[in-house]
């Protein structure tokens, strides 16, 4: 009887390849959703410059566009959980604010203007879909992390 512990069998190649494909697809979907949200916010920013308190809604749209563009880049280039979490936060925060200001007139709040807009239009619908797709894709990325491997490719 041998005292050696048998090696853990490696996962079949098709599972590893499928997981890698799904993670890649989720990254592309998340980045695409964020890119669309960035474009829509940058495109609409000028229309909202007149809605102001200490800061204008147009400026807030530009900030959102910049954060979404940065998140799209990070989710593609820096494949780590902090970038996935940042992308999820940008998409979720943007979607939450869009829905709040669509359905609730909370008025001006601190330095922020009253951004209540109780109707739907094309760019708003596109932004909702883009941010929702990003949320789903980044939740997948956050929940289904690949197993850590040693330098020689074995699982820890």
C-alpha atoms as an extended CHARMM CRD file, in Angstrom:
* protein
*
       156  EXT
         1         1  UNK       CA              0.0000000000        0.0000000000        0.0000000000  PROA      1               0.0000000000
         2         2  UNK       CA              1.4520000000        3.3560000000       -1.0280000000  PROA      2               0.0000000000
         3         3  UNK       CA              1.4340000000        6.3700000000        1.2840000000  PROA      3               0.0000000000
         4         4  UNK       CA              1.2430000000        8.7880000000       -1.6080000000  PROA      4               0.0000000000
         5         5  UNK       CA             -1.9000000000       10.8730000000       -1.9130000000  PROA      5               0.0000000000
         6         6  UNK       CA             -3.3750000000       10.6000000000       -5.3930000000  PROA      6               0.0000000000
         7         7  UNK       CA             -3.3470000000       13.8280000000       -7.3810000000  PROA      7               0.0000000000
         8         8  UNK       CA             -6.6560000000       15.5930000000       -7.7900000000  PROA      8               0.0000000000
         9         9  UNK       CA             -7.8310000000       15.0530000000      -11.3440000000  PROA      9               0.0000000000
        10        10  UNK       CA             -7.8620000000       18.1840000000      -13.4530000000  PROA      10              0.0000000000
        11        11  UNK       CA            -11.1840000000       19.5460000000      -14.6190000000  PROA      11              0.0000000000
        12        12  UNK       CA            -12.1030000000       18.4190000000      -18.1190000000  PROA      12              0.0000000000
        13        13  UNK       CA            -10.8850000000       20.8150000000      -20.7960000000  PROA      13              0.0000000000
        14        14  UNK       CA            -14.4050000000       21.5470000000      -22.1030000000  PROA      14              0.0000000000
        15        15  UNK       CA            -15.5120000000       22.8610000000      -18.6840000000  PROA      15              0.0000000000
        16        16  UNK       CA            -12.4700000000       25.1030000000      -18.3900000000  PROA      16              0.0000000000
        17        17  UNK       CA            -12.9510000000       26.3490000000      -21.9380000000  PROA      17              0.0000000000
        18        18  UNK       CA            -16.6880000000       26.9110000000      -21.4190000000  PROA      18              0.0000000000
        19        19  UNK       CA            -16.0530000000       28.8270000000      -18.2010000000  PROA      19              0.0000000000
        20        20  UNK       CA            -13.4100000000       30.9290000000      -19.9000000000  PROA      20              0.0000000000
        21        21  UNK       CA            -15.7790000000       31.6300000000      -22.8010000000  PROA      21              0.0000000000
        22        22  UNK       CA            -18.6310000000       32.6380000000      -20.4680000000  PROA      22              0.0000000000
        23        23  UNK       CA            -16.3590000000       34.9380000000      -18.4590000000  PROA      23              0.0000000000
        24        24  UNK       CA            -15.0530000000       36.5080000000      -21.6730000000  PROA      24              0.0000000000
        25        25  UNK       CA            -18.5800000000       36.9920000000      -22.9900000000  PROA      25              0.0000000000
        26        26  UNK       CA            -19.6470000000       38.5390000000      -19.6710000000  PROA      26              0.0000000000
        27        27  UNK       CA            -16.6840000000       40.9410000000      -19.8220000000  PROA      27              0.0000000000
        28        28  UNK       CA            -17.5540000000       41.9880000000      -23.3810000000  PROA      28              0.0000000000
        29        29  UNK       CA            -21.2380000000       42.4610000000      -22.4750000000  PROA      29              0.0000000000
        30        30  UNK       CA            -20.3420000000       44.4800000000      -19.3790000000  PROA      30              0.0000000000
        31        31  UNK       CA            -17.9050000000       46.6740000000      -21.2900000000  PROA      31              0.0000000000
        32        32  UNK       CA            -20.3840000000       47.1740000000      -24.1410000000  PROA      32              0.0000000000
        33        33  UNK       CA            -23.1620000000       48.1420000000      -21.7160000000  PROA      33              0.0000000000
        34        34  UNK       CA            -20.8750000000       50.5830000000      -19.9450000000  PROA      34              0.0000000000
        35        35  UNK       CA            -19.6840000000       52.0490000000      -23.2580000000  PROA      35              0.0000000000
        36        36  UNK       CA            -23.2830000000       52.6150000000      -24.3450000000  PROA      36              0.0000000000
        37        37  UNK       CA            -24.1230000000       54.2330000000      -20.9950000000  PROA      37              0.0000000000
        38        38  UNK       CA            -21.0290000000       56.4390000000      -21.2840000000  PROA      38              0.0000000000
        39        39  UNK       CA            -21.9940000000       57.5360000000      -24.7840000000  PROA      39              0.0000000000
        40        40  UNK       CA            -25.6200000000       58.2740000000      -23.8680000000  PROA      40              0.0000000000
        41        41  UNK       CA            -24.6260000000       60.3300000000      -20.8100000000  PROA      41              0.0000000000
        42        42  UNK       CA            -21.9550000000       62.2620000000      -22.7170000000  PROA      42              0.0000000000
        43        43  UNK       CA            -24.3600000000       62.8550000000      -25.6080000000  PROA      43              0.0000000000
        44        44  UNK       CA            -27.1550000000       64.1630000000      -23.3470000000  PROA      44              0.0000000000
        45        45  UNK       CA            -24.9930000000       66.2160000000      -20.9550000000  PROA      45              0.0000000000
        46        46  UNK       CA            -25.3170000000       69.4890000000      -22.8610000000  PROA      46              0.0000000000
        47        47  UNK       CA            -29.1180000000       69.3010000000      -22.7450000000  PROA      47              0.0000000000
        48        48  UNK       CA            -29.0310000000       69.2400000000      -18.9450000000  PROA      48              0.0000000000
        49        49  UNK       CA            -26.5260000000       72.0340000000      -18.2190000000  PROA      49              0.0000000000
        50        50  UNK       CA            -29.3580000000       74.4570000000      -17.3980000000  PROA      50              0.0000000000
        51        51  UNK       CA            -30.7120000000       72.2110000000      -14.6140000000  PROA      51              0.0000000000
        52        52  UNK       CA            -28.5240000000       73.2920000000      -11.7660000000  PROA      52              0.0000000000
        53        53  UNK       CA            -28.0600000000       73.7760000000       -8.0340000000  PROA      53              0.0000000000
        54        54  UNK       CA            -24.4490000000       73.8690000000       -6.8130000000  PROA      54              0.0000000000
        55        55  UNK       CA            -23.6860000000       71.4090000000       -9.6190000000  PROA      55              0.0000000000
        56        56  UNK       CA            -25.5310000000       71.0140000000      -12.9120000000  PROA      56              0.0000000000
        57        57  UNK       CA            -27.2040000000       67.8560000000      -14.1060000000  PROA      57              0.0000000000
        58        58  UNK       CA            -25.0570000000       68.1400000000      -17.2460000000  PROA      58              0.0000000000
        59        59  UNK       CA            -21.9140000000       67.9750000000      -15.1020000000  PROA      59              0.0000000000
        60        60  UNK       CA            -23.2980000000       64.9370000000      -13.2880000000  PROA      60              0.0000000000
        61        61  UNK       CA            -23.9460000000       63.2980000000      -16.6760000000  PROA      61              0.0000000000
        62        62  UNK       CA            -20.3470000000       63.9900000000      -17.7120000000  PROA      62              0.0000000000
        63        63  UNK       CA            -19.0770000000       62.4610000000      -14.4660000000  PROA      63              0.0000000000
        64        64  UNK       CA            -21.2650000000       59.3990000000      -15.0660000000  PROA      64              0.0000000000
        65        65  UNK       CA            -19.9710000000       59.1520000000      -18.6480000000  PROA      65              0.0000000000
        66        66  UNK       CA            -16.3620000000       59.2780000000      -17.4280000000  PROA      66              0.0000000000
        67        67  UNK       CA            -16.9330000000       56.6910000000      -14.7250000000  PROA      67              0.0000000000
        68        68  UNK       CA            -18.7200000000       54.3540000000      -17.1510000000  PROA      68              0.0000000000
        69        69  UNK       CA            -15.9120000000       54.7050000000      -19.7150000000  PROA      69              0.0000000000
        70        70  UNK       CA            -13.2860000000       53.9940000000      -17.0480000000  PROA      70              0.0000000000
        71        71  UNK       CA            -15.2640000000       50.9900000000      -15.7700000000  PROA      71              0.0000000000
        72        72  UNK       CA            -15.5910000000       49.6240000000      -19.3360000000  PROA      72              0.0000000000
        73        73  UNK       CA            -11.8370000000       49.8760000000      -19.8180000000  PROA      73              0.0000000000
        74        74  UNK       CA            -11.0470000000       48.3190000000      -16.4370000000  PROA      74              0.0000000000
        75        75  UNK       CA            -13.4300000000       45.3850000000      -16.8400000000  PROA      75              0.0000000000
        76        76  UNK       CA            -11.6820000000       44.4990000000      -20.1160000000  PROA      76              0.0000000000
        77        77  UNK       CA             -8.0640000000       45.2120000000      -19.1930000000  PROA      77              0.0000000000
        78        78  UNK       CA             -7.7150000000       44.5990000000      -15.4510000000  PROA      78              0.0000000000
        79        79  UNK       CA             -9.4880000000       41.2960000000      -14.9450000000  PROA      79              0.0000000000
        80        80  UNK       CA             -9.7420000000       41.4030000000      -11.1670000000  PROA      80              0.0000000000
        81        81  UNK       CA            -12.6720000000       41.5340000000       -8.7720000000  PROA      81              0.0000000000
        82        82  UNK       CA            -12.1480000000       45.2450000000       -7.8630000000  PROA      82              0.0000000000
        83        83  UNK       CA            -12.6880000000       46.2750000000      -11.4920000000  PROA      83              0.0000000000
        84        84  UNK       CA            -15.7390000000       44.0120000000      -11.7480000000  PROA      84              0.0000000000
        85        85  UNK       CA            -17.1200000000       45.5100000000       -8.5350000000  PROA      85              0.0000000000
        86        86  UNK       CA            -16.4660000000       49.0500000000       -9.7910000000  PROA      86              0.0000000000
        87        87  UNK       CA            -18.2610000000       48.2520000000      -13.0710000000  PROA      87              0.0000000000
        88        88  UNK       CA            -21.1960000000       46.7630000000      -11.1500000000  PROA      88              0.0000000000
        89        89  UNK       CA            -21.3380000000       49.8440000000       -8.8890000000  PROA      89              0.0000000000
        90        90  UNK       CA            -21.3390000000       52.2860000000      -11.7990000000  PROA      90              0.0000000000
        91        91  UNK       CA            -24.0750000000       50.4000000000      -13.6580000000  PROA      91              0.0000000000
        92        92  UNK       CA            -26.2050000000       49.7340000000      -10.5860000000  PROA      92              0.0000000000
        93        93  UNK       CA            -25.8760000000       53.2820000000       -9.2750000000  PROA      93              0.0000000000
        94        94  UNK       CA            -26.6910000000       54.7660000000      -12.6570000000  PROA      94              0.0000000000
        95        95  UNK       CA            -29.7170000000       52.5350000000      -13.1180000000  PROA      95              0.0000000000
        96        96  UNK       CA            -30.9760000000       53.1640000000       -9.5800000000  PROA      96              0.0000000000
        97        97  UNK       CA            -30.7260000000       56.9390000000      -10.0000000000  PROA      97              0.0000000000
        98        98  UNK       CA            -32.3840000000       56.8200000000      -13.4060000000  PROA      98              0.0000000000
        99        99  UNK       CA            -35.3290000000       54.8680000000      -11.9990000000  PROA      99              0.0000000000
       100       100  UNK       CA            -35.5810000000       57.0050000000       -8.8510000000  PROA      100             0.0000000000
       101       101  UNK       CA            -35.6550000000       60.2500000000      -10.8280000000  PROA      101             0.0000000000
       102       102  UNK       CA            -38.1040000000       58.7380000000      -13.3240000000  PROA      102             0.0000000000
       103       103  UNK       CA            -40.6560000000       57.6740000000      -10.7000000000  PROA      103             0.0000000000
       104       104  UNK       CA            -40.0490000000       59.9340000000       -7.6760000000  PROA      104             0.0000000000
       105       105  UNK       CA            -39.8690000000       63.7140000000       -7.4480000000  PROA      105             0.0000000000
       106       106  UNK       CA            -37.4110000000       64.0290000000       -4.5690000000  PROA      106             0.0000000000
       107       107  UNK       CA            -36.5690000000       67.6170000000       -5.4310000000  PROA      107             0.0000000000
       108       108  UNK       CA            -33.1700000000       69.2400000000       -5.1200000000  PROA      108             0.0000000000
       109       109  UNK       CA            -30.9860000000       67.5020000000       -2.5710000000  PROA      109             0.0000000000
       110       110  UNK       CA            -27.8980000000       69.1650000000       -1.1520000000  PROA      110             0.0000000000
       111       111  UNK       CA            -25.7030000000       70.3090000000       -4.0470000000  PROA      111             0.0000000000
       112       112  UNK       CA            -27.7120000000       68.2540000000       -6.5480000000  PROA      112             0.0000000000
       113       113  UNK       CA            -30.4870000000       69.7270000000       -8.7010000000  PROA      113             0.0000000000
       114       114  UNK       CA            -33.9990000000       68.3820000000       -9.0120000000  PROA      114             0.0000000000
       115       115  UNK       CA            -33.5580000000       65.8050000000      -11.7550000000  PROA      115             0.0000000000
       116       116  UNK       CA            -37.1440000000       64.4850000000      -11.8010000000  PROA      116             0.0000000000
       117       117  UNK       CA            -38.0800000000       63.5370000000      -15.3580000000  PROA      117             0.0000000000
       118       118  UNK       CA            -41.3470000000       61.5470000000      -15.3890000000  PROA      118             0.0000000000
       119       119  UNK       CA            -41.2760000000       60.2690000000      -18.9620000000  PROA      119             0.0000000000
       120       120  UNK       CA            -39.4270000000       57.7980000000      -21.1240000000  PROA      120             0.0000000000
       121       121  UNK       CA            -37.5680000000       58.5960000000      -24.3300000000  PROA      121             0.0000000000
       122       122  UNK       CA            -35.2090000000       56.6510000000      -26.5920000000  PROA      122             0.0000000000
       123       123  UNK       CA            -31.8720000000       57.4210000000      -24.9360000000  PROA      123             0.0000000000
       124       124  UNK       CA            -33.2930000000       56.7470000000      -21.4740000000  PROA      124             0.0000000000
       125       125  UNK       CA            -34.5690000000       53.3330000000      -22.5780000000  PROA      125             0.0000000000
       126       126  UNK       CA            -31.2060000000       52.5080000000      -24.1730000000  PROA      126             0.0000000000
       127       127  UNK       CA            -29.4170000000       53.4930000000      -20.9800000000  PROA      127             0.0000000000
       128       128  UNK       CA            -31.7110000000       51.3130000000      -18.8400000000  PROA      128             0.0000000000
       129       129  UNK       CA            -31.0500000000       48.2720000000      -21.0290000000  PROA      129             0.0000000000
       130       130  UNK       CA            -27.2880000000       48.9190000000      -21.1800000000  PROA      130             0.0000000000
       131       131  UNK       CA            -26.9860000000       49.3230000000      -17.4180000000  PROA      131             0.0000000000
       132       132  UNK       CA            -29.1870000000       46.2840000000      -16.7150000000  PROA      132             0.0000000000
       133       133  UNK       CA            -27.0890000000       44.1200000000      -19.0630000000  PROA      133             0.0000000000
       134       134  UNK       CA            -23.9450000000       45.3760000000      -17.3310000000  PROA      134             0.0000000000
       135       135  UNK       CA            -25.3990000000       44.5610000000      -13.9160000000  PROA      135             0.0000000000
       136       136  UNK       CA            -26.1990000000       40.9800000000      -14.9110000000  PROA      136             0.0000000000
       137       137  UNK       CA            -22.8110000000       40.4510000000      -16.5820000000  PROA      137             0.0000000000
       138       138  UNK       CA            -20.8540000000       41.8370000000      -13.6400000000  PROA      138             0.0000000000
       139       139  UNK       CA            -22.8770000000       39.8320000000      -11.1100000000  PROA      139             0.0000000000
       140       140  UNK       CA            -21.8270000000       36.7430000000      -13.0830000000  PROA      140             0.0000000000
       141       141  UNK       CA            -18.1880000000       37.8950000000      -13.0130000000  PROA      141             0.0000000000
       142       142  UNK       CA            -18.3280000000       38.5280000000       -9.2720000000  PROA      142             0.0000000000
       143       143  UNK       CA            -20.0870000000       35.2740000000       -8.3590000000  PROA      143             0.0000000000
       144       144  UNK       CA            -18.2570000000       32.8500000000      -10.6220000000  PROA      144             0.0000000000
       145       145  UNK       CA            -14.5750000000       33.5120000000      -10.0520000000  PROA      145             0.0000000000
       146       146  UNK       CA            -12.0620000000       31.0990000000      -11.5750000000  PROA      146             0.0000000000
       147       147  UNK       CA            -10.2640000000       28.7590000000       -9.1900000000  PROA      147             0.0000000000
       148       148  UNK       CA             -6.8150000000       30.0520000000       -8.1910000000  PROA      148             0.0000000000
       149       149  UNK       CA             -4.0000000000       28.0730000000       -9.7720000000  PROA      149             0.0000000000
       150       150  UNK       CA             -0.3430000000       27.5770000000       -8.9640000000  PROA      150             0.0000000000
       151       151  UNK       CA              2.3880000000       28.6580000000      -11.3730000000  PROA      151             0.0000000000
       152       152  UNK       CA              2.4460000000       25.2160000000      -12.9830000000  PROA      152             0.0000000000
       153       153  UNK       CA             -1.3050000000       25.3960000000      -13.6880000000  PROA      153             0.0000000000
       154       154  UNK       CA             -2.5730000000       23.1690000000      -10.8940000000  PROA      154             0.0000000000
       155       155  UNK       CA             -5.5010000000       24.1820000000       -8.6850000000  PROA      155             0.0000000000
       156       156  UNK       CA             -4.6130000000       25.2810000000       -5.1620000000  PROA      156             0.0000000000
